[in-house]
Coordinates of C-alpha atoms in Angstrom, one line a residue:
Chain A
X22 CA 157.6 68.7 110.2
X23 CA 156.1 69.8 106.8
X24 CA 157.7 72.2 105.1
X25 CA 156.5 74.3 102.0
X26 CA 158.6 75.9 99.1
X27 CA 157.3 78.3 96.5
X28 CA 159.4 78.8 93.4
X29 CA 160.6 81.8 92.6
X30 CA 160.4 83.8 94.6
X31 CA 159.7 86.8 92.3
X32 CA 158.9 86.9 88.5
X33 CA 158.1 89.3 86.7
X34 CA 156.4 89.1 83.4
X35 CA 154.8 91.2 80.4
X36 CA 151.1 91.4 80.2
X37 CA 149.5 89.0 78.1
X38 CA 152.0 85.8 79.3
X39 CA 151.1 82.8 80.7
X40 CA 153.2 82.0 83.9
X41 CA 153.4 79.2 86.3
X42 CA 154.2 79.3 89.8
X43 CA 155.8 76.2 91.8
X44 CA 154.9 74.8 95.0
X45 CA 156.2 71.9 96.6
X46 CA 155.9 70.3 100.1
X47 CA 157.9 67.6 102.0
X48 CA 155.3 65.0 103.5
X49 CA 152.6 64.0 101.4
X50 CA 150.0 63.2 103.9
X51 CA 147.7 66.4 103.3
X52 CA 144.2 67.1 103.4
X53 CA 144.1 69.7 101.0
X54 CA 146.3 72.3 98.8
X55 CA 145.3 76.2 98.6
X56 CA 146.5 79.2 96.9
X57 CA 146.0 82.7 98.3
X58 CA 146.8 85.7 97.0
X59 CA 148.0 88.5 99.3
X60 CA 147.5 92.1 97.8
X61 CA 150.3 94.6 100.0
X62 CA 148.9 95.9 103.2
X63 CA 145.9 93.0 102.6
X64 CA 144.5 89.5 104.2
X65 CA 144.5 87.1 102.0
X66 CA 142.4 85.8 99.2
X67 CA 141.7 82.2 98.4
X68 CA 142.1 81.5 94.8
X69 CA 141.6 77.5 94.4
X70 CA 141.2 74.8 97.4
X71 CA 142.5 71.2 96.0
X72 CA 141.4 68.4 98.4
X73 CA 143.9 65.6 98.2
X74 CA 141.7 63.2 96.3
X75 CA 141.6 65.7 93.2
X76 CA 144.0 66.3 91.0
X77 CA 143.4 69.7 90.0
X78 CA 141.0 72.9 90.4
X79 CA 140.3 75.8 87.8
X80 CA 138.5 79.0 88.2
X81 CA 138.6 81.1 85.2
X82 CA 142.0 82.2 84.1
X83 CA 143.5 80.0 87.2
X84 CA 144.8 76.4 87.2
X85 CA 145.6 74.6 89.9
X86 CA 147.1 71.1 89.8
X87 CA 148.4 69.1 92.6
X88 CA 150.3 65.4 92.4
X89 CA 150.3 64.8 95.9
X90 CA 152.8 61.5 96.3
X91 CA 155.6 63.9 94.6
X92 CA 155.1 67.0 96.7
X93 CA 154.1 69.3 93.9
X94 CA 151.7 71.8 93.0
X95 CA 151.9 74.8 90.3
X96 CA 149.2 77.2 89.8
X97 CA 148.6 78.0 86.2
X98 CA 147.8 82.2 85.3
X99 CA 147.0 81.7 81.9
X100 CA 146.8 85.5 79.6
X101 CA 148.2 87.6 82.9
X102 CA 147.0 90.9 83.8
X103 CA 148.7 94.0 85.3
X104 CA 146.0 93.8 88.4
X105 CA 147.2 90.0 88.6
X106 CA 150.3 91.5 90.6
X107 CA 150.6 90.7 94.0
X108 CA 152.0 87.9 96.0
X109 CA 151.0 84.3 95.6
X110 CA 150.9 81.9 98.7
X111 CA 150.7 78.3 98.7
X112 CA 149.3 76.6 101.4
X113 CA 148.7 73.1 103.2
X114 CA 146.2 71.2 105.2
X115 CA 148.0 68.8 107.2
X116 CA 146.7 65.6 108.2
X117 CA 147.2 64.4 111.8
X118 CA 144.2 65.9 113.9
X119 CA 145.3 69.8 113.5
X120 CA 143.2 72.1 111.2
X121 CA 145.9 74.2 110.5
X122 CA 147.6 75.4 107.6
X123 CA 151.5 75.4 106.6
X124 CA 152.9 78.0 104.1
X125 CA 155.1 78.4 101.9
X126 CA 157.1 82.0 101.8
X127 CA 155.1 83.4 98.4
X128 CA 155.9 84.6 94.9
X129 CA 155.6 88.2 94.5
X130 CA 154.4 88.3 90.7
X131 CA 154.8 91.4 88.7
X132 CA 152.9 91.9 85.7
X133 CA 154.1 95.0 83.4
X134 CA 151.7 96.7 80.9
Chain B
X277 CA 128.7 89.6 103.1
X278 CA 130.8 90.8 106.2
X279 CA 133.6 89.2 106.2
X280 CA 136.2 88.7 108.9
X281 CA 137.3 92.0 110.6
X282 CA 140.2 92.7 112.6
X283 CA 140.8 95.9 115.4
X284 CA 142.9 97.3 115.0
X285 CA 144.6 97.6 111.7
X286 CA 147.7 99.3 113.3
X287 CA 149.3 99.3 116.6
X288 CA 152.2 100.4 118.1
X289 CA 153.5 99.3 121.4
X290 CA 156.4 100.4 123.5
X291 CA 158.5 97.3 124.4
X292 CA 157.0 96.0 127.7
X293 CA 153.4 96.9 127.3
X294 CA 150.5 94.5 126.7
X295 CA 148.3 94.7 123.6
X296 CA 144.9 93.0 122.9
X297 CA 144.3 91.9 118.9
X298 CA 140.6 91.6 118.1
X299 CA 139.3 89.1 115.2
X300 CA 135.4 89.1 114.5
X301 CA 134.8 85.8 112.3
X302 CA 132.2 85.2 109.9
X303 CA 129.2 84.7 111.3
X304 CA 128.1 81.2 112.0
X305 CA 132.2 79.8 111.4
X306 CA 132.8 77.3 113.5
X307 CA 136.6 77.6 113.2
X308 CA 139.0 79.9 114.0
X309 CA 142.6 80.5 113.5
X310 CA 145.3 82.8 114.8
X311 CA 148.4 83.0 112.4
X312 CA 151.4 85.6 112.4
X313 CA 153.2 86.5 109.8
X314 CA 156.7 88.2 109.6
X315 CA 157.8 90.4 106.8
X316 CA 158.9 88.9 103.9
X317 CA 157.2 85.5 105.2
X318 CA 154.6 83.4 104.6
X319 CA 152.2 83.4 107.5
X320 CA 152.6 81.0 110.5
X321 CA 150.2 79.4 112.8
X322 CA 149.5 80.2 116.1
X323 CA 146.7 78.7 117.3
X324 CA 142.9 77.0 116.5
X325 CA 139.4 77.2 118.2
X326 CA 136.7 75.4 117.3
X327 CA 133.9 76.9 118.6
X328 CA 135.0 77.9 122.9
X329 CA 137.2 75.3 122.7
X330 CA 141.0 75.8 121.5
X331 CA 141.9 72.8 120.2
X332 CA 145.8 73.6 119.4
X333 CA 148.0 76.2 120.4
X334 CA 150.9 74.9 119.7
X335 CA 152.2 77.3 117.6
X336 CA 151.9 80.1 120.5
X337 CA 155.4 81.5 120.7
X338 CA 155.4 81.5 124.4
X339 CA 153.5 82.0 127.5
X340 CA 153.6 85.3 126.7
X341 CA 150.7 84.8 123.9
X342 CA 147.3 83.7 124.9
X343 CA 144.1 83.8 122.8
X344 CA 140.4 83.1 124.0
X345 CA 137.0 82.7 122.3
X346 CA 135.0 82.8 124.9
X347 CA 131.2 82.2 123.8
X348 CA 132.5 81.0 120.1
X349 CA 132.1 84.2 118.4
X350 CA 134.2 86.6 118.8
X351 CA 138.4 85.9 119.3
X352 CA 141.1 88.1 121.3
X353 CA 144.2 87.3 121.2
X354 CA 146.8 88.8 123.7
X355 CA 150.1 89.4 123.9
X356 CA 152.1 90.3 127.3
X357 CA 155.3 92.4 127.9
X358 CA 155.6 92.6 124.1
X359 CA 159.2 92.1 122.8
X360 CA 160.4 93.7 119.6
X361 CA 160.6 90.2 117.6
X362 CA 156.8 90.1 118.1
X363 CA 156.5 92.9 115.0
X364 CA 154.6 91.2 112.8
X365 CA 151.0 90.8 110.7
X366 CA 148.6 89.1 113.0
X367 CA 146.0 87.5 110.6
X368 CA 142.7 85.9 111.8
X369 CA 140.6 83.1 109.7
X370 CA 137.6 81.7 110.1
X371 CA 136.2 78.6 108.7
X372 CA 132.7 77.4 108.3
X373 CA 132.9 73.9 109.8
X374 CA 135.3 72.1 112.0
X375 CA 137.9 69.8 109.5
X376 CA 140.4 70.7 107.1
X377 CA 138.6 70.5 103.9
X378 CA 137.3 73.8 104.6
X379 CA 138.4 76.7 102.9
X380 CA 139.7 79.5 105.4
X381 CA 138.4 82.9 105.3
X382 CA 141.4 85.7 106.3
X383 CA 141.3 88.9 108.0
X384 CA 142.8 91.6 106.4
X385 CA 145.6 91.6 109.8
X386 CA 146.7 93.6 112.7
X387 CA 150.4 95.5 112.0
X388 CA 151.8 95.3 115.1
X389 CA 154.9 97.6 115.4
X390 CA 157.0 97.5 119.2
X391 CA 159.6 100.2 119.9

């Protein structure tokens, strides 16, 4: 059964830091990787879809990387934001016939002004 | 664009009563997904449509949960004799075509609160 872990599972941080946020998953045969964010009382957002031949993804200040035979992803904020706050959730496709998705619990990031 | 809506936001039950979640997907999505998500948790699937047909429901709880998608559009998902462990964000997603290189699209969730 996959299983997804997102490390921590809160940071907080000053504005203007670059953070990373840790994702890792126990069977590497995956379709894809995706990060959501998940603002309180909200759906979520997706931030950066990795397909399991790519390596990594990037979408302005975001960086996603994914090394899929070691069960890793991070996502990369790079000069953070106070309106970057909110919860981060990492996500993945499973292969195997089913479309769904299996997440990981979040990171609730805080960025202070 | 419109994209996927949920009815409604908020509901509270009384332990034993039935409740009907709505999702409307983006228009033209092929897939759909029904996921629930405790507080504090990340969310967890349910179940998956593609198109009239649902595919895997695997992650229903129990027979107590049932979703349709009748003409591929539209997606209720009900829950009978609700129980206070079924509290929880019910979140919708749509996808544009069938396969898992999609990217989902979520609802912003149903709050379901029993008593």
């Amino acid at each position: 059964k996959q299983e997804v872990t997102q490390i921590p599972a809160a940071l907080s941080v000053p504005e203007g830091e670059n953070l990373v946020l840790n994702c890792s998953f126990t069977d590497s045969a995956i379709y894809n990787l995706q990060w959501f964010r998940q603002d309180p009382g909200k759906g979520l957002t997706s931030l950066l879809l990795i397909q399991s031949s790519q390596r990594e993804q990037t979408s302005g200040r975001l960086n996603a990387s994914l090394d899929k035979s070691s069960g890793r992803s991070t996502l990369y904020i790079a000069a953070s934001q106070p309106g970057d706050s909110a919860t981060y959730l990492c996500a993945v496709g499973a292969q195997g016939g089913s479309e769904k998705l299996v997440f990981g619990k979040g990171t609730k990031l805080t960025v202070n002004p | 664009g419109a994209g996927v809506s949920q009815s409604p936001r908020y509901k509270v039950a009384k332990r034993g009563q039935d409740v009907a979640l709505r999702c409307d997907p983006i228009s033209g999505h092929v897939s759909l997904f029904w996921y629930q998500q405790a507080l504090g948790q990340g969310p967890e699937f349910l179940t998956y449509f593609q198109n009239e047909a649902q595919l895997d429901k695997s992650g229903l709880p129990s027979d107590r949960f049932f979703a349709e998608r009748p003409e591929g559009s539209v997606s209720t998902l009900k829950i009978q004799r609700t129980q206070q462990e079924d509290s929880a964000v019910y979140l919708c997603a749509s996808s544009l075509e069938e396969g898992s290189q999609e990217t989902q699209y979520f609802g912003p969730g149903t709050r379901l609160l029993v008593l």
